[in-house]
Short mmCIF file of C-alpha atoms in Angstrom, two decimals:
data_model
loop_
_atom_site.label_atom_id
_atom_site.label_comp_id
_atom_site.label_asym_id
_atom_site.label_seq_id
_atom_site.Cartn_x
_atom_site.Cartn_y
_atom_site.Cartn_z
CA MET X 1 0.00 0.00 0.00
CA LYS X 2 2.81 2.40 0.92
CA THR X 3 4.57 1.67 -2.36
CA HIS X 4 1.34 2.26 -4.25
CA TYR X 5 0.81 5.58 -2.45
CA LEU X 6 4.33 6.74 -3.20
CA LEU X 7 3.88 5.81 -6.85
CA LEU X 8 0.65 7.83 -7.10
CA LEU X 9 2.33 10.76 -5.33
CA GLY X 10 5.24 10.58 -7.73
CA LEU X 11 2.93 10.56 -10.75
CA LEU X 12 1.02 13.53 -9.33
CA LEU X 13 4.22 15.47 -8.74
CA TYR X 14 5.44 14.60 -12.22
CA ALA X 15 2.18 15.76 -13.79
CA THR X 16 2.18 18.94 -11.72
CA ASP X 17 5.80 19.63 -12.60
CA GLY X 18 5.06 19.04 -16.29
CA PHE X 19 2.19 21.50 -16.19
CA SER X 20 4.25 24.01 -14.29
CA GLN X 21 6.77 24.09 -17.11
CA ARG X 22 4.18 25.94 -19.17
CA LYS X 23 4.20 29.13 -17.14
CA ASP X 24 2.00 32.20 -17.17
CA TYR X 25 3.63 35.58 -17.77
CA ARG X 26 1.64 38.74 -17.14
CA ILE X 27 2.66 41.58 -19.41
CA THR X 28 2.36 44.13 -16.59
CA ALA X 29 5.23 42.38 -14.80
CA TYR X 30 7.43 43.03 -17.80
CA GLY X 31 6.87 46.70 -18.38
CA ALA X 32 3.48 46.95 -20.13
CA VAL X 33 1.38 49.97 -19.15
CA ALA X 34 -2.42 50.02 -19.32
CA ASP X 35 -2.93 53.68 -20.10
CA GLY X 36 -4.24 53.24 -23.66
CA GLU X 37 -1.51 55.56 -24.97
CA THR X 38 1.90 53.98 -24.38
CA ASN X 39 3.06 51.74 -27.24
CA ASN X 40 3.69 48.43 -25.45
CA ALA X 41 4.77 46.51 -28.56
CA ALA X 42 8.47 46.36 -27.64
CA ALA X 43 7.82 45.16 -24.08
CA ILE X 44 5.33 42.51 -25.15
CA GLN X 45 7.53 41.35 -28.02
CA LYS X 46 10.48 40.92 -25.69
CA LEU X 47 8.31 38.80 -23.40
CA ILE X 48 6.98 36.68 -26.29
CA ASP X 49 10.54 36.01 -27.46
CA LYS X 50 11.58 35.02 -23.94
CA VAL X 51 8.62 32.68 -23.43
CA SER X 52 9.14 30.96 -26.78
CA SER X 53 12.86 30.48 -26.22
CA THR X 54 12.29 28.87 -22.81
CA GLY X 55 9.80 26.23 -23.95
CA GLY X 56 6.54 28.11 -24.32
CA GLY X 57 3.77 29.41 -22.09
CA ARG X 58 0.97 31.91 -21.78
CA VAL X 59 1.54 35.62 -22.24
CA ILE X 60 -1.35 37.13 -20.31
CA VAL X 61 -2.99 40.48 -21.01
CA PRO X 62 -4.91 41.43 -17.84
CA ALA X 63 -7.80 43.87 -17.55
CA GLY X 64 -6.90 47.29 -18.91
CA ASN X 65 -6.26 49.09 -22.18
CA PHE X 66 -2.88 48.22 -23.66
CA MET X 67 -1.95 49.98 -26.88
CA ILE X 68 0.45 48.23 -29.29
CA GLY X 69 1.87 48.38 -32.77
CA SER X 70 2.97 45.21 -34.60
CA ILE X 71 3.87 42.16 -32.51
CA TYR X 72 4.85 38.66 -33.65
CA LEU X 73 3.76 35.43 -31.96
CA LYS X 74 6.41 32.74 -31.69
CA SER X 75 6.25 28.96 -31.38
CA GLY X 76 4.75 27.63 -28.18
CA VAL X 77 3.23 30.95 -27.14
CA GLU X 78 -0.42 31.45 -26.22
CA LEU X 79 -1.49 35.09 -26.11
CA HIS X 80 -4.27 35.06 -23.52
CA ILE X 81 -6.40 38.18 -23.12
CA GLU X 82 -8.38 38.11 -19.90
CA LYS X 83 -11.90 39.47 -19.51
CA GLY X 84 -11.62 43.24 -19.42
CA GLY X 85 -8.29 43.15 -21.23
CA ARG X 86 -7.99 45.12 -24.46
CA LEU X 87 -5.19 45.24 -27.00
CA LEU X 88 -5.66 48.52 -28.86
CA GLY X 89 -4.07 49.02 -32.24
CA SER X 90 -1.98 52.15 -32.54
CA THR X 91 -3.61 54.94 -34.53
CA LYS X 92 -0.23 55.77 -36.11
CA ARG X 93 0.55 53.82 -39.28
CA ASN X 94 4.30 54.09 -38.71
CA ASP X 95 3.94 51.92 -35.59
CA TYR X 96 3.29 48.90 -37.82
CA SER X 97 5.81 46.74 -39.60
CA ASN X 98 5.39 45.65 -43.23
CA LYS X 99 7.18 42.37 -42.53
CA PRO X 100 6.37 40.16 -44.47
CA SER X 101 4.65 42.83 -46.62
CA ARG X 102 1.21 42.37 -44.97
CA PRO X 103 1.10 44.80 -42.02
CA ALA X 104 -0.80 43.45 -39.02
CA LEU X 105 -1.34 44.09 -35.35
CA ILE X 106 -0.56 40.44 -34.45
CA SER X 107 1.38 38.21 -36.85
CA ALA X 108 2.84 34.72 -36.75
CA LEU X 109 5.26 33.69 -39.49
CA ASN X 110 6.18 30.02 -39.97
CA GLN X 111 5.62 29.20 -36.30
CA THR X 112 4.32 26.06 -34.56
CA ASN X 113 1.66 25.80 -31.87
CA VAL X 114 0.54 29.40 -31.45
CA ALA X 115 -2.72 30.56 -29.91
CA ILE X 116 -4.81 33.62 -29.13
CA THR X 117 -7.37 32.95 -26.41
CA GLY X 118 -9.44 34.53 -23.65
CA GLN X 119 -12.49 36.69 -23.21
CA GLY X 120 -10.79 39.95 -24.02
CA VAL X 121 -10.81 42.25 -27.04
CA ILE X 122 -8.43 43.10 -29.87
CA ASP X 123 -9.50 46.51 -31.21
CA GLY X 124 -7.73 47.83 -34.30
CA GLN X 125 -9.17 51.36 -33.95
CA GLY X 126 -9.55 51.26 -37.71
CA GLN X 127 -11.30 54.57 -38.28
CA GLU X 128 -8.71 56.50 -36.30
CA LEU X 129 -5.89 54.64 -38.06
CA MET X 130 -7.36 55.47 -41.48
CA LEU X 131 -7.24 59.18 -40.61
CA ASP X 132 -3.49 58.86 -40.14
CA ILE X 133 -3.13 56.86 -43.36
CA PHE X 134 -4.96 59.54 -45.33
CA LYS X 135 -2.74 62.16 -43.70
CA LEU X 136 0.32 60.26 -44.95
CA LEU X 137 -1.23 60.03 -48.42
CA ARG X 138 -1.85 63.77 -48.54
CA SER X 139 1.68 64.57 -47.39
CA GLY X 140 3.22 62.29 -50.02
CA GLU X 141 4.89 60.03 -47.42
CA MET X 142 2.62 57.23 -48.63
CA VAL X 143 1.88 56.89 -52.36
CA GLN X 144 -0.89 54.95 -54.12
CA ASP X 145 -1.12 54.53 -57.87
CA THR X 146 -4.87 54.68 -58.49
CA ILE X 147 -8.00 56.25 -57.09
CA TRP X 148 -9.16 52.76 -56.09
CA GLN X 149 -5.96 52.31 -54.04
CA VAL X 150 -6.48 55.66 -52.37
CA LYS X 151 -9.86 54.40 -51.18
CA ARG X 152 -8.40 51.02 -50.22
CA PRO X 153 -4.70 51.71 -49.68
CA ASN X 154 -2.33 48.76 -49.59
CA ASP X 155 -0.89 49.80 -46.23
CA ARG X 156 -4.00 49.18 -44.16
CA VAL X 157 -3.51 46.89 -41.17
CA PHE X 158 -4.87 43.40 -40.43
CA LEU X 159 -5.70 42.54 -36.85
CA VAL X 160 -4.37 38.97 -37.15
CA PHE X 161 -2.19 37.61 -39.95
CA MET X 162 -0.66 34.13 -39.80
CA LEU X 163 1.51 32.71 -42.58
CA GLY X 164 2.88 29.19 -42.89
CA CYS X 165 2.02 28.19 -39.32
CA THR X 166 1.21 24.71 -38.01
CA GLY X 167 -1.07 24.23 -35.02
CA VAL X 168 -3.06 27.47 -34.71
CA ARG X 169 -5.73 27.90 -32.02
CA ILE X 170 -8.05 30.91 -31.71
CA SER X 171 -10.67 30.74 -28.97
CA GLY X 172 -13.09 33.04 -27.19
CA ILE X 173 -11.69 36.41 -28.23
CA SER X 174 -13.44 39.42 -29.80
CA LEU X 175 -11.94 41.22 -32.79
CA LYS X 176 -13.09 44.76 -33.57
CA ASN X 177 -12.62 47.68 -35.92
CA SER X 178 -10.01 46.56 -38.42
CA SER X 179 -8.94 48.86 -41.25
CA GLU X 180 -8.21 45.81 -43.47
CA TRP X 181 -9.33 42.22 -43.56
CA VAL X 182 -9.85 41.39 -39.92
CA GLN X 183 -7.80 38.18 -40.04
CA ASP X 184 -6.10 35.92 -42.57
CA TYR X 185 -4.72 32.41 -41.96
CA ARG X 186 -2.54 31.83 -45.01
CA GLN X 187 -0.82 28.58 -45.99
CA CYS X 188 -1.40 27.25 -42.47
CA THR X 189 -2.08 23.68 -41.34
CA ASN X 190 -4.24 22.47 -38.45
CA VAL X 191 -6.17 25.61 -37.57
CA THR X 192 -8.94 25.66 -34.94
CA ILE X 193 -11.13 28.73 -34.47
CA ASP X 194 -13.93 28.53 -31.91
CA ARG X 195 -16.29 30.94 -30.10
CA MET X 196 -14.82 34.02 -31.72
CA THR X 197 -16.73 37.28 -32.13
CA VAL X 198 -15.98 39.74 -34.94
CA GLN X 199 -17.51 43.23 -34.92
CA SER X 200 -15.78 45.08 -37.72
CA THR X 201 -17.56 47.66 -39.84
CA ALA X 202 -14.98 50.42 -39.46
CA TYR X 203 -13.89 50.54 -43.09
CA TRP X 204 -14.28 49.06 -46.60
CA ASN X 205 -12.81 45.73 -47.74
CA ASN X 206 -13.08 44.42 -44.23
CA ASP X 207 -13.54 40.63 -44.49
CA GLY X 208 -14.49 39.07 -41.18
CA LEU X 209 -12.50 35.83 -41.50
CA ASP X 210 -10.27 34.74 -44.40
CA ILE X 211 -8.71 31.33 -44.87
CA THR X 212 -6.17 31.36 -47.71
CA ASP X 213 -4.58 28.19 -49.10
CA SER X 214 -4.76 26.46 -45.71
CA ARG X 215 -5.42 22.82 -44.79
CA ASN X 216 -7.21 21.04 -41.96
CA VAL X 217 -9.19 23.99 -40.66
CA ARG X 218 -12.14 23.91 -38.25
CA ILE X 219 -14.28 27.01 -37.56
CA THR X 220 -17.12 26.68 -35.05
CA ASN X 221 -19.54 28.75 -32.94
CA CYS X 222 -18.47 32.15 -34.25
CA PHE X 223 -20.41 35.40 -34.63
CA ILE X 224 -19.17 37.64 -37.44
CA ASN X 225 -20.44 41.08 -38.42
CA ALA X 226 -18.27 42.55 -41.17
CA SER X 227 -18.51 45.18 -43.87
CA ASP X 228 -17.17 42.72 -46.45
CA ASP X 229 -17.45 38.94 -46.81
CA ALA X 230 -18.14 37.33 -43.43
CA ILE X 231 -16.34 33.99 -43.93
CA CYS X 232 -14.28 33.80 -47.10
CA LEU X 233 -11.98 31.04 -48.31
CA LYS X 234 -9.40 32.18 -50.86
CA SER X 235 -6.71 30.55 -52.98
CA GLU X 236 -3.99 32.88 -54.19
CA ASN X 237 -1.23 30.32 -54.85
CA PRO X 238 -1.74 28.12 -57.96
CA ALA X 239 0.34 25.38 -56.33
CA MET X 240 -1.82 25.28 -53.18
CA ALA X 241 -5.50 25.14 -52.18
CA CYS X 242 -7.93 25.37 -49.29
CA GLU X 243 -8.47 21.74 -48.31
CA ASN X 244 -10.25 19.86 -45.55
CA VAL X 245 -12.13 22.80 -44.06
CA THR X 246 -15.11 22.41 -41.71
CA ILE X 247 -17.38 25.30 -40.71
CA ASP X 248 -20.19 24.71 -38.24
CA SER X 249 -22.69 26.70 -36.18
CA CYS X 250 -21.77 30.26 -37.12
CA ILE X 251 -23.88 33.45 -37.33
CA LEU X 252 -22.93 35.81 -40.15
CA ARG X 253 -23.78 39.41 -41.12
CA SER X 254 -22.13 41.12 -44.05
CA SER X 255 -22.36 44.06 -46.44
CA ALA X 256 -21.05 41.60 -49.03
CA ASN X 257 -21.44 37.77 -48.94
CA GLY X 258 -22.22 35.52 -46.00
CA PHE X 259 -20.17 32.44 -46.91
CA LYS X 260 -17.92 32.60 -49.98
CA LEU X 261 -15.32 30.54 -51.82
CA GLY X 262 -13.28 33.02 -53.89
CA THR X 263 -12.84 35.52 -55.40
CA ALA X 264 -9.18 34.51 -55.58
CA SER X 265 -9.31 30.91 -56.83
CA HIS X 266 -5.91 30.14 -58.36
CA GLY X 267 -5.22 26.79 -56.68
CA GLY X 268 -8.75 26.04 -55.57
CA PHE X 269 -10.96 24.47 -52.92
CA ARG X 270 -11.40 20.80 -52.06
CA ASN X 271 -13.30 18.96 -49.38
CA ILE X 272 -15.14 21.89 -47.82
CA LYS X 273 -17.91 21.01 -45.34
CA VAL X 274 -20.33 23.65 -44.00
CA ARG X 275 -23.13 23.10 -41.49
CA HIS X 276 -25.65 25.25 -39.60
CA LEU X 277 -25.10 28.80 -40.75
CA THR X 278 -27.39 31.69 -39.88
CA VAL X 279 -27.05 34.65 -42.27
CA PHE X 280 -28.87 37.97 -41.83
CA ASP X 281 -28.90 41.56 -43.15
CA THR X 282 -26.44 40.57 -45.87
CA TYR X 283 -26.10 42.64 -49.04
CA ARG X 284 -24.93 40.02 -51.52
CA SER X 285 -25.27 36.23 -51.51
CA ALA X 286 -25.85 33.94 -48.56
CA ILE X 287 -23.73 31.33 -50.40
CA ALA X 288 -21.25 32.26 -53.16
CA LEU X 289 -19.04 29.68 -54.90
CA GLU X 290 -16.62 31.09 -57.45
CA SER X 291 -13.97 29.44 -59.63
CA VAL X 292 -12.61 32.15 -61.93
CA ASP X 293 -8.79 32.02 -61.74
CA GLY X 294 -7.96 28.54 -63.03
CA GLY X 295 -8.26 26.54 -59.81
CA ALA X 296 -10.39 23.52 -58.93
CA LEU X 297 -13.56 23.94 -56.88
CA GLU X 298 -14.62 20.40 -56.04
CA GLY X 299 -16.11 18.39 -53.20
CA ILE X 300 -18.24 21.09 -51.53
CA ASP X 301 -20.92 20.05 -49.02
CA ILE X 302 -23.10 22.81 -47.54
CA GLN X 303 -26.13 21.99 -45.38
CA TYR X 304 -28.53 23.74 -42.99
CA VAL X 305 -28.32 27.41 -43.89
CA ASN X 306 -30.99 29.86 -42.75
CA ALA X 307 -30.70 33.32 -44.33
CA LYS X 308 -33.05 36.25 -43.77
CA ASN X 309 -32.95 39.72 -45.29
CA THR X 310 -30.29 38.75 -47.80
CA GLY X 311 -29.82 40.22 -51.29
CA ASN X 312 -29.31 36.87 -53.00
CA ALA X 313 -29.53 33.24 -52.02
CA ILE X 314 -27.08 31.13 -54.06
CA PHE X 315 -24.48 32.29 -56.59
CA ILE X 316 -22.35 29.67 -58.37
CA ARG X 317 -19.94 30.91 -61.04
CA ARG X 318 -17.33 29.25 -63.24
CA GLY X 319 -15.54 32.07 -65.05
CA HIS X 320 -12.28 33.00 -66.75
CA ARG X 321 -10.89 36.05 -65.02
CA ASN X 322 -7.38 34.72 -65.71
CA THR X 323 -7.82 35.33 -69.43
CA THR X 324 -4.34 34.06 -70.39
CA GLY X 325 -4.55 30.87 -68.30
CA HIS X 326 -6.65 27.73 -68.36
CA VAL X 327 -10.24 27.62 -67.12
CA GLY X 328 -10.67 26.15 -63.66
CA THR X 329 -13.20 23.52 -62.68
CA LEU X 330 -16.41 23.79 -60.67
CA LYS X 331 -18.05 20.46 -59.96
CA GLY X 332 -19.21 18.16 -57.23
CA VAL X 333 -21.27 20.57 -55.12
CA TYR X 334 -24.03 19.53 -52.72
CA ILE X 335 -26.21 22.21 -51.10
CA ALA X 336 -29.14 21.10 -48.93
CA HIS X 337 -31.62 22.24 -46.28
CA VAL X 338 -31.40 25.94 -47.10
CA THR X 339 -34.00 28.64 -46.47
CA VAL X 340 -33.48 32.17 -47.78
CA GLU X 341 -35.65 35.30 -47.75
CA THR X 342 -34.70 38.00 -50.27
CA PRO X 343 -36.51 41.28 -49.54
CA LEU X 344 -37.55 44.18 -51.75
CA HIS X 345 -35.36 46.67 -49.89
CA LYS X 346 -31.60 46.87 -49.65
CA PRO X 347 -30.73 44.29 -46.99
CA ASP X 348 -27.84 46.09 -45.26
CA GLN X 349 -29.23 49.60 -45.26
CA GLY X 350 -28.34 51.51 -42.12
CA TYR X 351 -25.10 49.69 -41.38
CA PRO X 352 -21.97 51.87 -41.11
CA ILE X 353 -20.47 50.56 -44.37
CA GLU X 354 -23.11 49.46 -46.89
CA GLY X 355 -22.77 47.69 -50.18
CA PRO X 356 -23.28 49.91 -53.25
CA PRO X 357 -26.93 50.61 -54.12
CA ASP X 358 -26.79 48.74 -57.42
CA HIS X 359 -29.95 46.71 -57.01
CA LEU X 360 -32.42 49.05 -55.36
CA HIS X 361 -36.03 48.31 -56.12
CA PRO X 362 -38.43 50.87 -57.58
CA GLY X 363 -40.33 52.53 -54.79
CA GLU X 364 -37.36 52.80 -52.46
CA ASP X 365 -35.92 56.18 -51.65
CA LYS X 366 -34.46 57.85 -54.71
CA MET X 367 -30.72 57.50 -54.83
CA PRO X 368 -28.43 60.30 -56.01
CA LYS X 369 -27.90 60.57 -59.73
CA ARG X 370 -24.56 59.38 -60.98
CA PRO X 371 -22.86 59.93 -64.32
CA SER X 372 -23.57 57.10 -66.75
CA SER X 373 -19.87 56.22 -66.79
CA PHE X 374 -19.81 55.47 -63.05
CA HIS X 375 -19.76 51.72 -62.50
CA ILE X 376 -19.72 49.24 -59.65
CA TYR X 377 -17.94 46.04 -60.68
CA GLY X 378 -18.46 47.06 -64.30
CA HIS X 379 -22.15 47.87 -64.07
CA PRO X 380 -23.93 51.22 -63.87
CA TRP X 381 -25.02 52.39 -60.47
CA LEU X 382 -28.69 51.97 -61.27
CA PRO X 383 -31.62 50.13 -59.72
CA TYR X 384 -32.20 46.50 -60.69
CA ASN X 385 -35.14 44.20 -60.44
CA LEU X 386 -34.41 41.56 -57.81
CA ILE X 387 -31.75 39.19 -59.08
CA PRO X 388 -32.39 35.43 -58.88
CA SER X 389 -30.03 32.74 -57.69
CA SER X 390 -27.80 31.49 -60.45
CA ILE X 391 -25.55 28.68 -61.65
CA VAL X 392 -23.51 30.02 -64.56
CA GLY X 393 -20.48 28.74 -66.45
CA ILE X 394 -19.00 29.99 -69.71
CA PRO X 395 -19.34 28.60 -73.25
CA GLY X 396 -17.63 25.24 -73.46
CA TYR X 397 -16.87 25.15 -69.75
CA PRO X 398 -20.04 24.36 -67.82
CA VAL X 399 -20.64 24.15 -64.11
CA GLN X 400 -20.94 20.42 -63.45
CA ASP X 401 -22.62 18.07 -61.01
CA VAL X 402 -24.42 20.36 -58.58
CA VAL X 403 -27.20 19.00 -56.35
CA LEU X 404 -29.65 21.37 -54.65
CA GLU X 405 -31.93 19.56 -52.22
CA ASP X 406 -34.58 20.80 -49.81
CA ILE X 407 -34.20 24.47 -50.73
CA THR X 408 -36.78 27.22 -50.11
CA ILE X 409 -36.18 30.72 -51.49
CA THR X 410 -38.72 33.51 -51.00
CA TYR X 411 -38.37 36.70 -53.06
CA GLY X 412 -39.97 40.09 -52.62
CA GLY X 413 -41.01 40.11 -56.29
CA ARG X 414 -42.55 43.24 -57.83
CA ALA X 415 -40.25 43.37 -60.86
CA ASP X 416 -40.86 46.32 -63.19
CA LYS X 417 -40.70 46.08 -66.99
CA ASN X 418 -39.87 49.79 -67.10
CA ILE X 419 -36.50 48.97 -65.54
CA ALA X 420 -35.68 46.08 -67.82
CA HIS X 421 -37.40 43.45 -69.86
CA ILE X 422 -35.64 40.57 -71.59
CA PRO X 423 -38.10 38.95 -74.04
CA LEU X 424 -38.19 35.18 -73.96
CA ASP X 425 -36.68 34.96 -77.46
CA LYS X 426 -33.78 37.16 -76.29
CA VAL X 427 -32.57 35.22 -73.27
CA THR X 428 -29.22 34.65 -74.99
CA SER X 429 -28.65 38.42 -74.92
CA VAL X 430 -27.51 38.20 -71.28
CA PRO X 431 -23.81 39.15 -71.41
CA GLU X 432 -21.27 36.39 -70.76
CA ASN X 433 -18.82 38.65 -68.88
CA GLU X 434 -16.33 35.78 -68.75
CA ALA X 435 -13.50 37.82 -67.21
CA ASN X 436 -15.55 40.10 -64.94
CA TYR X 437 -15.36 40.18 -61.19
CA PRO X 438 -17.76 37.44 -60.01
CA ASP X 439 -20.82 38.69 -58.16
CA PHE X 440 -24.53 37.90 -58.27
CA SER X 441 -25.22 41.22 -60.07
CA MET X 442 -22.43 40.77 -62.65
CA PHE X 443 -24.84 40.09 -65.53
CA GLY X 444 -27.14 43.00 -64.83
CA GLU X 445 -30.78 42.12 -65.40
CA LEU X 446 -31.68 38.44 -65.70
CA PRO X 447 -34.74 36.95 -67.41
CA ALA X 448 -35.84 34.84 -64.40
CA TRP X 449 -37.01 35.79 -60.92
CA GLY X 450 -36.24 32.53 -59.09
CA PHE X 451 -33.32 30.68 -60.63
CA TYR X 452 -31.14 31.26 -63.70
CA MET X 453 -28.90 28.54 -65.15
CA ARG X 454 -26.57 28.90 -68.10
CA HIS X 455 -23.74 26.70 -69.39
CA ALA X 456 -24.32 23.93 -66.86
CA GLU X 457 -24.67 20.16 -66.89
CA GLY X 458 -25.51 17.45 -64.40
CA ILE X 459 -27.59 19.77 -62.20
CA GLN X 460 -30.17 18.18 -59.89
CA PHE X 461 -32.98 20.03 -58.14
CA LYS X 462 -34.68 17.94 -55.45
CA ASN X 463 -37.54 19.40 -53.42
CA VAL X 464 -36.78 23.02 -54.33
CA ARG X 465 -39.44 25.63 -53.58
CA LEU X 466 -39.33 29.08 -55.23
CA GLN X 467 -41.92 31.70 -54.34
CA TYR X 468 -42.47 35.44 -54.32
CA LYS X 469 -44.52 37.77 -52.13
CA GLU X 470 -45.53 40.13 -54.95
CA ALA X 471 -46.00 39.34 -58.62
CA ASP X 472 -43.06 39.21 -61.04
CA PHE X 473 -43.46 39.33 -64.82
CA ARG X 474 -40.51 37.01 -65.52
CA PRO X 475 -40.44 33.19 -65.64
CA ALA X 476 -39.53 31.62 -62.35
CA VAL X 477 -36.74 29.49 -63.83
CA VAL X 478 -34.70 29.91 -67.02
CA LEU X 479 -32.29 27.26 -68.30
CA ASP X 480 -30.04 28.28 -71.21
CA ASP X 481 -27.49 25.83 -72.62
CA VAL X 482 -28.12 23.30 -69.86
CA LYS X 483 -27.61 19.55 -70.31
CA ASN X 484 -28.33 16.34 -68.41
CA THR X 485 -30.33 18.03 -65.70
CA THR X 486 -33.19 16.82 -63.52
CA LEU X 487 -35.87 18.83 -61.73
CA THR X 488 -37.67 16.70 -59.14
CA ASP X 489 -40.36 17.89 -56.73
CA VAL X 490 -39.82 21.51 -57.70
CA GLN X 491 -42.56 23.72 -56.27
CA ILE X 492 -43.39 27.15 -57.70
CA PRO X 493 -46.75 28.03 -56.15
CA THR X 494 -46.96 31.79 -56.76
CA ALA X 495 -46.10 32.19 -60.45
CA LYS X 496 -48.76 33.90 -62.58
CA GLU X 497 -46.96 34.77 -65.80
CA MET X 498 -46.44 32.01 -68.33
CA PRO X 499 -44.21 30.19 -68.87
CA VAL X 500 -43.21 29.30 -65.35
CA ILE X 501 -40.10 27.49 -66.58
CA LEU X 502 -38.21 28.14 -69.81
CA PHE X 503 -35.76 25.68 -71.37
CA ASN X 504 -33.66 27.30 -74.08
CA ASN X 505 -31.10 25.36 -76.10
CA SER X 506 -31.13 22.69 -73.39
CA THR X 507 -30.98 18.91 -73.83
CA ASN X 508 -31.70 15.89 -71.68
CA VAL X 509 -33.58 17.93 -69.10
CA SER X 510 -36.15 15.83 -67.26
CA THR X 511 -38.86 16.84 -64.81
CA HIS X 512 -40.60 14.77 -62.16
CA ASN X 513 -43.54 15.71 -59.97
CA LEU X 514 -43.39 19.44 -60.57
CA LYS X 515 -45.88 21.51 -58.59
CA LEU X 516 -46.80 24.52 -60.68
CA PRO X 517 -49.87 26.79 -60.54
CA VAL X 518 -50.86 25.42 -63.97
CA GLU X 519 -50.54 22.12 -65.76
CA GLU X 520 -46.94 21.19 -66.36
CA ALA X 521 -47.40 21.20 -70.12
CA LYS X 522 -48.65 24.80 -70.00
CA GLY X 523 -46.07 25.95 -67.49
CA ILE X 524 -42.96 24.84 -69.37
CA LEU X 525 -41.72 26.35 -72.63
CA LYS X 526 -39.01 24.55 -74.55
CA ALA X 527 -37.32 26.82 -77.08
CA ASN X 528 -34.75 26.04 -79.76
#
C-alpha cells in the first residue's frame, strides 16, 4: 500500500511539474502599461521572445487598455487576453511593420503551436488609423497609384495575420474595428477557431475571417459582423488550395457575402464542409461559390443554412478572369436544407459601411444621380429588379454536377418592366462577362425571378421551392445551354406569368412531380 501511495504521489508530482513548465507571464510584470496611450509593442515582443525560447507558455494580457503596434507570436506561445483586457491598435501607421509585406497588429510567421485565447478584445481602432493613413497620403509620405488604391490603400492593417504556421488555435476572443481584412490564416495547417466574435464595420474591404490556401481547418460557434465577406476562403497560390475545411454553427452578417469561396481561386478548394449557418442583413449572396482564376472547386458540401434579409440566395460561377490561363473547374457541389428570404429593400441599409446601391427596387428612396460612366464592378449604379439565384459557367466550360436539395427561397417580387425586360426569345442576350469580377449582379438584369442557369450540366434540383410575395413578370426558372439536368419535386406556387419554366437550347432535361400553378405542359416552354 505504501509503495502504491508513493507511486501515485510521484505521478502527481510529475504531472504537476510538467504543467508548471508551461508558465503564465503577465505583461504588466514586464513593463506593459495600461494607459491606452503607451506603445507596449516592444515590451510585449520581448516577453513573447523570452517565453518561446524557454519552452513556451501563456503571455497574459490582464484587464486594462494596452496599446500596441505590430507584434509577432512565436512557437509555443499562447497570447491570452483576460476578460476586461484590451489590446488597442496604434492609430499611427508608422507603428506597424510591413514584414512580411502584410502589415498586421498580431502576426505569426512560420511558427508552430501558437494561440490567441481569452475573453478579451483586440481593437484595431480602424477609423482613427485610417485618418493617419490619409494624412500620410496627402503629405506624399505614402503613395498609391490609383483612385481605387487611395480608397483602399495597400498599407491598411490586419488585426491577425498568420503565414505558414502549423497548429493554430483561436478561442473566445473578440476582434473589432479593423482597417483591413480582420484576419487571414494563409498557408497554415491544423487551424482551430472557436467561439470568436468579430464586430468590424470600421472601413471598406473588411472581411471578417479569411482562410487562404490552408489545410485542416475547423471554424465553429463564431459570430461575425463585417462590412465585407463574413467567412471567405481564398486561394492565391496556384500550387496550393484550401483543403479539408469544416465550418459549423456560425452566425454571419455582411455588407457583401455571407459564406464565400473566392474571389481569388488560383489553386482552388477541395473537401469543404459547411453546417448550420445563420445569415442575416447581408447585401450580396448567402452562399457564393466562385472558380474564376484557373483553380479547382470540387467536393463542396453545404447543409442547414438559414438566411433572412439577404440580397441573393445562391451564386455559383465558373468564369475565366485569368484570361491568359486555363479555365478552372467547378463540380461536385451539394447544397441542402437551405431557407433564404430575399426582400424588396436593400438588406444592409443603415449599417456603417453598406454595399453599393446597385440593385435598389423601384419605390425605395431615390438614390443620387450618378454619371452614366460610373460603375460598380463594371455595371452602372442603377436600380435593378431583384436578381435570382444562379448557376452560370462559360461557353464550353459548364458548371458540373451540382445537387440542390430541400431548398426554399422567397423573393420580394414586384419586378418592373420599365426597368428592364428581356423577351423570352432574347434570353441569350444576357452578357457572358467571362472575365468580370464574379458577383450575383455581374450580368445585370436576368430573365428569371427565381433561378437562372446557363452553361451547366448534371444539375439536380430535389424538393426546391421558389416563391415570391408580390408578382413578377418574368419566368420563375430559365435554363439556357443546360444539359443532363433533372428537376424533381420543384414547387413554384406563386407564379402567374407564363411560362413558369423556360428551357432554351437545353438537352436531356427531365422533370418529375413538378408543382406549378398550372398544368406542367402549359407551365414549361421549350425553345430552340
